[in-house]
Short mmCIF file of C-alpha atoms in Angstrom, two decimals:
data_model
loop_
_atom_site.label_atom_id
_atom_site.label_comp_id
_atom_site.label_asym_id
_atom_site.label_seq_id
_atom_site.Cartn_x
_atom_site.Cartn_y
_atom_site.Cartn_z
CA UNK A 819 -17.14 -1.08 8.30
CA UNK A 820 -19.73 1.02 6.69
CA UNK A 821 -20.59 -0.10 2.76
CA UNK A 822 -18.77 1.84 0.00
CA UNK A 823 -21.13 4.54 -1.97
CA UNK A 824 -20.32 6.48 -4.29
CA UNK A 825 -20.86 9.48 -1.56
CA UNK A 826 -17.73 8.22 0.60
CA UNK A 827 -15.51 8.00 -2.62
CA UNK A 828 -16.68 11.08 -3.95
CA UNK A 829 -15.80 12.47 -0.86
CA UNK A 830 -12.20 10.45 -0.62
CA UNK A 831 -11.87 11.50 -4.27
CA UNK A 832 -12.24 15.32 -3.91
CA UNK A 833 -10.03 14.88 -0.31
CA UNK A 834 -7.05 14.68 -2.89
CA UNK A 835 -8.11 17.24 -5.29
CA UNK A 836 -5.25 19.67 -3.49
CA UNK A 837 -3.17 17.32 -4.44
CA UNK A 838 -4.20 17.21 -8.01
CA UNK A 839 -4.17 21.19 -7.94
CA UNK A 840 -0.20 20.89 -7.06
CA UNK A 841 0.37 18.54 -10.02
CA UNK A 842 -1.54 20.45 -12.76
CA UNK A 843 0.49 24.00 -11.15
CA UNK A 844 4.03 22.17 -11.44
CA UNK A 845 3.23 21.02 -14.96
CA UNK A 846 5.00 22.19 -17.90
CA UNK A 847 2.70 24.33 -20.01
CA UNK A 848 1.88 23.60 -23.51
CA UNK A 849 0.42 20.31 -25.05
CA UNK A 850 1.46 17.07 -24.02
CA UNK A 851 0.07 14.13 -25.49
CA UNK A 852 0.68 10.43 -24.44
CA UNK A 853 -0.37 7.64 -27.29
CA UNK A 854 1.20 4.32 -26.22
CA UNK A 855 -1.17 2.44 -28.83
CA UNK A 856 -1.74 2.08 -32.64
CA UNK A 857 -5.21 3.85 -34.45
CA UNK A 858 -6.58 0.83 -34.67
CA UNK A 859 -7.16 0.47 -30.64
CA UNK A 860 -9.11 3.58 -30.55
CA UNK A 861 -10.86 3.66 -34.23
CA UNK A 862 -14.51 3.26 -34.74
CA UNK A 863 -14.62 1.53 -31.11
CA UNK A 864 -18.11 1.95 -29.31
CA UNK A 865 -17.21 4.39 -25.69
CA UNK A 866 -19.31 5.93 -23.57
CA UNK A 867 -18.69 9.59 -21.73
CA UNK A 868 -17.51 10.24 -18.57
CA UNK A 869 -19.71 12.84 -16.54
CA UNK A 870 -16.92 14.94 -15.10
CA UNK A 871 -16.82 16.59 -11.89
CA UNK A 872 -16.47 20.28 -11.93
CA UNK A 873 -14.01 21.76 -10.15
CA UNK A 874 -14.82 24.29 -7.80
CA UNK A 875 -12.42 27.53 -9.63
CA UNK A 876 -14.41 26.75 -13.21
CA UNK A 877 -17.51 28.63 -13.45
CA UNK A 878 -20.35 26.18 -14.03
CA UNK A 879 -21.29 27.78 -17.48
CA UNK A 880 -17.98 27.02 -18.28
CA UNK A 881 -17.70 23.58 -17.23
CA UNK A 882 -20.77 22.89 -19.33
CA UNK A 883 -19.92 25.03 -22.24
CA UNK A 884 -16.50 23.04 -22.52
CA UNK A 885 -18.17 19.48 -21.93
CA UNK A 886 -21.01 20.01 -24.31
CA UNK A 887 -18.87 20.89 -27.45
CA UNK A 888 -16.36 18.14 -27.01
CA UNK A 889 -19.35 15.42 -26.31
CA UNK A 890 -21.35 16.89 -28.97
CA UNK A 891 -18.27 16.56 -31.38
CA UNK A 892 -17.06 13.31 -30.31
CA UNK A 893 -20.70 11.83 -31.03
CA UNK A 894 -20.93 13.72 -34.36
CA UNK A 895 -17.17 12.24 -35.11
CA UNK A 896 -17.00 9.95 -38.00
CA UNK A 897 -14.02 8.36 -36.29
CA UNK A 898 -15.64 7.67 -33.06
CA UNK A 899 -18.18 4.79 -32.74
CA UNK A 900 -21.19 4.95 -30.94
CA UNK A 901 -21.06 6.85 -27.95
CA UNK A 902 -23.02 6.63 -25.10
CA UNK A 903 -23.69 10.65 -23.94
CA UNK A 904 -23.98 11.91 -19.96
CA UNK A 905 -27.80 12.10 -21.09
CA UNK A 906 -28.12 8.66 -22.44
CA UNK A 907 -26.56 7.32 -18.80
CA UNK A 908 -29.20 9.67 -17.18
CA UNK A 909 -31.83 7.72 -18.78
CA UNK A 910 -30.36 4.31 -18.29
CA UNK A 911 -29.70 4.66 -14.72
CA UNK A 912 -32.91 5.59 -13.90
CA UNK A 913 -33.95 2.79 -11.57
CA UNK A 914 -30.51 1.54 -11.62
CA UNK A 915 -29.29 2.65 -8.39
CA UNK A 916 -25.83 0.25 -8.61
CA UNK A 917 -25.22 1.11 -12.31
CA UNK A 918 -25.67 5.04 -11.76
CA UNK A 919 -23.01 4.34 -8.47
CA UNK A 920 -20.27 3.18 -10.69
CA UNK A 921 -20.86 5.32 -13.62
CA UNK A 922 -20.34 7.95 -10.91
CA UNK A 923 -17.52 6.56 -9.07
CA UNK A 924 -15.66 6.45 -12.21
CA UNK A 925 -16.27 9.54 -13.80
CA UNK A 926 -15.31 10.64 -10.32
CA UNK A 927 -11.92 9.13 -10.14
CA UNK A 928 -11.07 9.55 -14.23
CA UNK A 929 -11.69 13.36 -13.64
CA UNK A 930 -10.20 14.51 -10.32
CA UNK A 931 -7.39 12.50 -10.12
CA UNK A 932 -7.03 10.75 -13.73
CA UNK A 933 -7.05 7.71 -12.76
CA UNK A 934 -10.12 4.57 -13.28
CA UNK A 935 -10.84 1.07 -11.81
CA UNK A 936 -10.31 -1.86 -13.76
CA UNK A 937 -13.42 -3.92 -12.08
CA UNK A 938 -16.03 -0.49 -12.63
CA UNK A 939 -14.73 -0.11 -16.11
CA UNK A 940 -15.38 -3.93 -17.36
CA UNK A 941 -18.85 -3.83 -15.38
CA UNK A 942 -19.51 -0.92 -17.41
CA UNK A 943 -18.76 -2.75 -20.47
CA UNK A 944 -20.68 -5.73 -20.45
CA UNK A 945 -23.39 -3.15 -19.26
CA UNK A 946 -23.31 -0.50 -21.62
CA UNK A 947 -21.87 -2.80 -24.68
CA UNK A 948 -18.95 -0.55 -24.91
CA UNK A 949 -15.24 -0.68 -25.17
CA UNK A 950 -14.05 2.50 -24.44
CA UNK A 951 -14.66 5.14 -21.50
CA UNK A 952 -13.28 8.75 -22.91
CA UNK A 953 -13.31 11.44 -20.29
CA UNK A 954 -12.32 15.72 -20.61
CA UNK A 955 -12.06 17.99 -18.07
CA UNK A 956 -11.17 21.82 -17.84
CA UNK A 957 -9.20 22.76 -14.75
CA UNK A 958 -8.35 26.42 -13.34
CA UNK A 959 -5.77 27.07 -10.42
CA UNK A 960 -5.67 30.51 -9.36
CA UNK A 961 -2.28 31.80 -8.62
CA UNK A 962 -2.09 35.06 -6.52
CA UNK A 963 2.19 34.56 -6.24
CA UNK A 964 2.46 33.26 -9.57
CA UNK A 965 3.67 36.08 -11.78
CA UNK A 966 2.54 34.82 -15.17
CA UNK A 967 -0.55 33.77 -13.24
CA UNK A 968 -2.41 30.84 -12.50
CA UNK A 969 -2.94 27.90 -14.65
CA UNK A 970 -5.90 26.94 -17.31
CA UNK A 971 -5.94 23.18 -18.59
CA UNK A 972 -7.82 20.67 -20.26
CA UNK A 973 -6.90 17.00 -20.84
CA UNK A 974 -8.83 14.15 -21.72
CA UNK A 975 -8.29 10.28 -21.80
CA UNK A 976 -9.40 7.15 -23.10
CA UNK A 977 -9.24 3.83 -21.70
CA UNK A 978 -10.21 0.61 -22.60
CA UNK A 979 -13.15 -0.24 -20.46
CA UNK A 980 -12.71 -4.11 -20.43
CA UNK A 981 -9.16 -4.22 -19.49
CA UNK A 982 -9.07 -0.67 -17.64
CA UNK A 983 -5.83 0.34 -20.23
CA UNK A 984 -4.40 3.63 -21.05
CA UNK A 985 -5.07 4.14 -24.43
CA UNK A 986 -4.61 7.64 -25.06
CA UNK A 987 -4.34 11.10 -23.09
CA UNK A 988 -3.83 14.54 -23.97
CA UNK A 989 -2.84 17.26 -21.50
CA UNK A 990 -3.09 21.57 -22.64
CA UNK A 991 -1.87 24.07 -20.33
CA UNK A 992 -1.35 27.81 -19.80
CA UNK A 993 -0.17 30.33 -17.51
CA UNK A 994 -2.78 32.96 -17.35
CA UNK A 995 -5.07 35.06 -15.31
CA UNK A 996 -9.00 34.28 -15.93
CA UNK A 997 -11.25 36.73 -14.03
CA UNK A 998 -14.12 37.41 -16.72
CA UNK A 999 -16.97 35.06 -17.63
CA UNK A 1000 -16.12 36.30 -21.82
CA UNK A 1001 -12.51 35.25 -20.83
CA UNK A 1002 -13.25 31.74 -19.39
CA UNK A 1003 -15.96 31.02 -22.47
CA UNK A 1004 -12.99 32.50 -24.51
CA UNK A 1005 -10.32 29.93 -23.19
CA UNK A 1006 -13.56 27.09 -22.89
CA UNK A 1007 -14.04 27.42 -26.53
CA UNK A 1008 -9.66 27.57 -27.70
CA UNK A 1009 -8.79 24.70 -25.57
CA UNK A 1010 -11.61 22.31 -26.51
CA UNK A 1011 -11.43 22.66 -30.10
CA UNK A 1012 -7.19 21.94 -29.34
CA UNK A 1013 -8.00 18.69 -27.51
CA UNK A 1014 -10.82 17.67 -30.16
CA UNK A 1015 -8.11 18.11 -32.61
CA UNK A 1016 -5.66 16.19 -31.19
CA UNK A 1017 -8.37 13.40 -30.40
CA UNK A 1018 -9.38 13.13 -33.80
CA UNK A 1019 -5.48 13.08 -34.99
CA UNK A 1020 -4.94 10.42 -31.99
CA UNK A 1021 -8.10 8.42 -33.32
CA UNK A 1022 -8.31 8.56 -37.08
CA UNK A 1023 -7.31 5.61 -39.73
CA UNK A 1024 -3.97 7.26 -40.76
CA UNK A 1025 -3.15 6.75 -45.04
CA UNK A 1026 0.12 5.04 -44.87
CA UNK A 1027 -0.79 2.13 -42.55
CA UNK A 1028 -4.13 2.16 -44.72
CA UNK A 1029 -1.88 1.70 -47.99
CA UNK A 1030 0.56 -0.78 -46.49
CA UNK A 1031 -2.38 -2.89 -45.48
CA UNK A 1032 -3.86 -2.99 -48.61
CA UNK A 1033 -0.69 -3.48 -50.34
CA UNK A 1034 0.24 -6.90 -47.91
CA UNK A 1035 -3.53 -7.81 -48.72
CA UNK A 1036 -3.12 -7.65 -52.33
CA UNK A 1037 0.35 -9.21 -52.30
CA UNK A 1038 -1.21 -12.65 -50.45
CA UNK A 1039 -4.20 -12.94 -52.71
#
């Protein structure tokens, strides 16, 4: 049996990206947002980000348009710890042949089909000194029987990298027809500022819980 690269699974990975095409085209449109966790597993937690794969309908301007402003925002975020960037990982891998292979084979995985390994993510971890692995991706399926067209998306997700957890995940959609570069930038630009809000929502120390731990604080002093 030949070794496992990160060549082979890129290439099993993007095998099923039909597959992943039928999914996001059967989807309900709108924003759908899955938080199956408290602030407080997501808050001020160190992460680093996932260098997506771009799929093949999104213009590459596009695909780097959208992953630029949510990176740059996330890193800029007050409620986001530190974050390790797609450039910092360019500069630690170099020379680091095994730890460029899984950064890849994850990003890989989290991005075309959504989903992560456990064992990658907690290498990653102890490697990096991080705790989260946040990924976003922009998707467009073409739809020449469709009449309200094809379908535009973004989601993003973050997982916790040491246990390989769900922690959060956000999912925009909408039927449309995208056949202009302004267009794509247009829908780039709307749909990245909706997941960053939702993110930062998602992420941020909310009042009440803020209050009530003070308040229990207080009470036992």
């Amino acid at each position: 049996m030949q070794p496992l690269t990160a060549r082979t699974v890129k290439r099993a990975v993007l095998a099923l990206l039909p597959v992943a095409c039928v999914a996001w085209l059967a989807a309900c449109t709108g924003v759908a947002e899955l938080t199956p966790v408290d602030y407080e597993r997501l808050y001020d937690r160190p992460a680093v980000m996932a260098q997506s794969t771009r799929l093949e309908e999104v213009p590459p301007q596009v695909f780097e348009r959208f992953m630029n402003r949510v990176e740059a925002a996330l890193a800029a975020s007050p409620n986001v710890g530190r974050l390790v960037t797609r450039a910092d990982m360019a500069r630690l891998s170099v020379g680091e042949r095994l730890l460029e292979q899984r950064y890849r084979v994850l990003s890989d995985t989290l991005s075309v089909v959504d989903f992560g390994d456990r064992e990658i993510s907690s290498q990653l971890a102890r490697e990096l000194n991080v705790e989260l692995v946040i990924v976003a991706q922009v998707v467009y399926e073409p739809c020449a029987h469709c009449t309200e067209g094809g379908l535009f998306g973004a989601f993003a997700s973050i997982l916790e990298a040491g246990s390989g957890e769900l922690l959060y995940r956000v999912h925009i959609s909408r039927r449309t027809t995208v056949t202009e570069n302004d267009r794509f930038d247009e829908l780039s630009d709307e749909f990245a500022a909706e997941l960053l809000s939702a993110i930062d929502h998602a992420i941020q120390p909310k009042w009440h819980r803020l209050r009530f731990k003070a308040l229990s604080q207080l009470a036992r002093s």
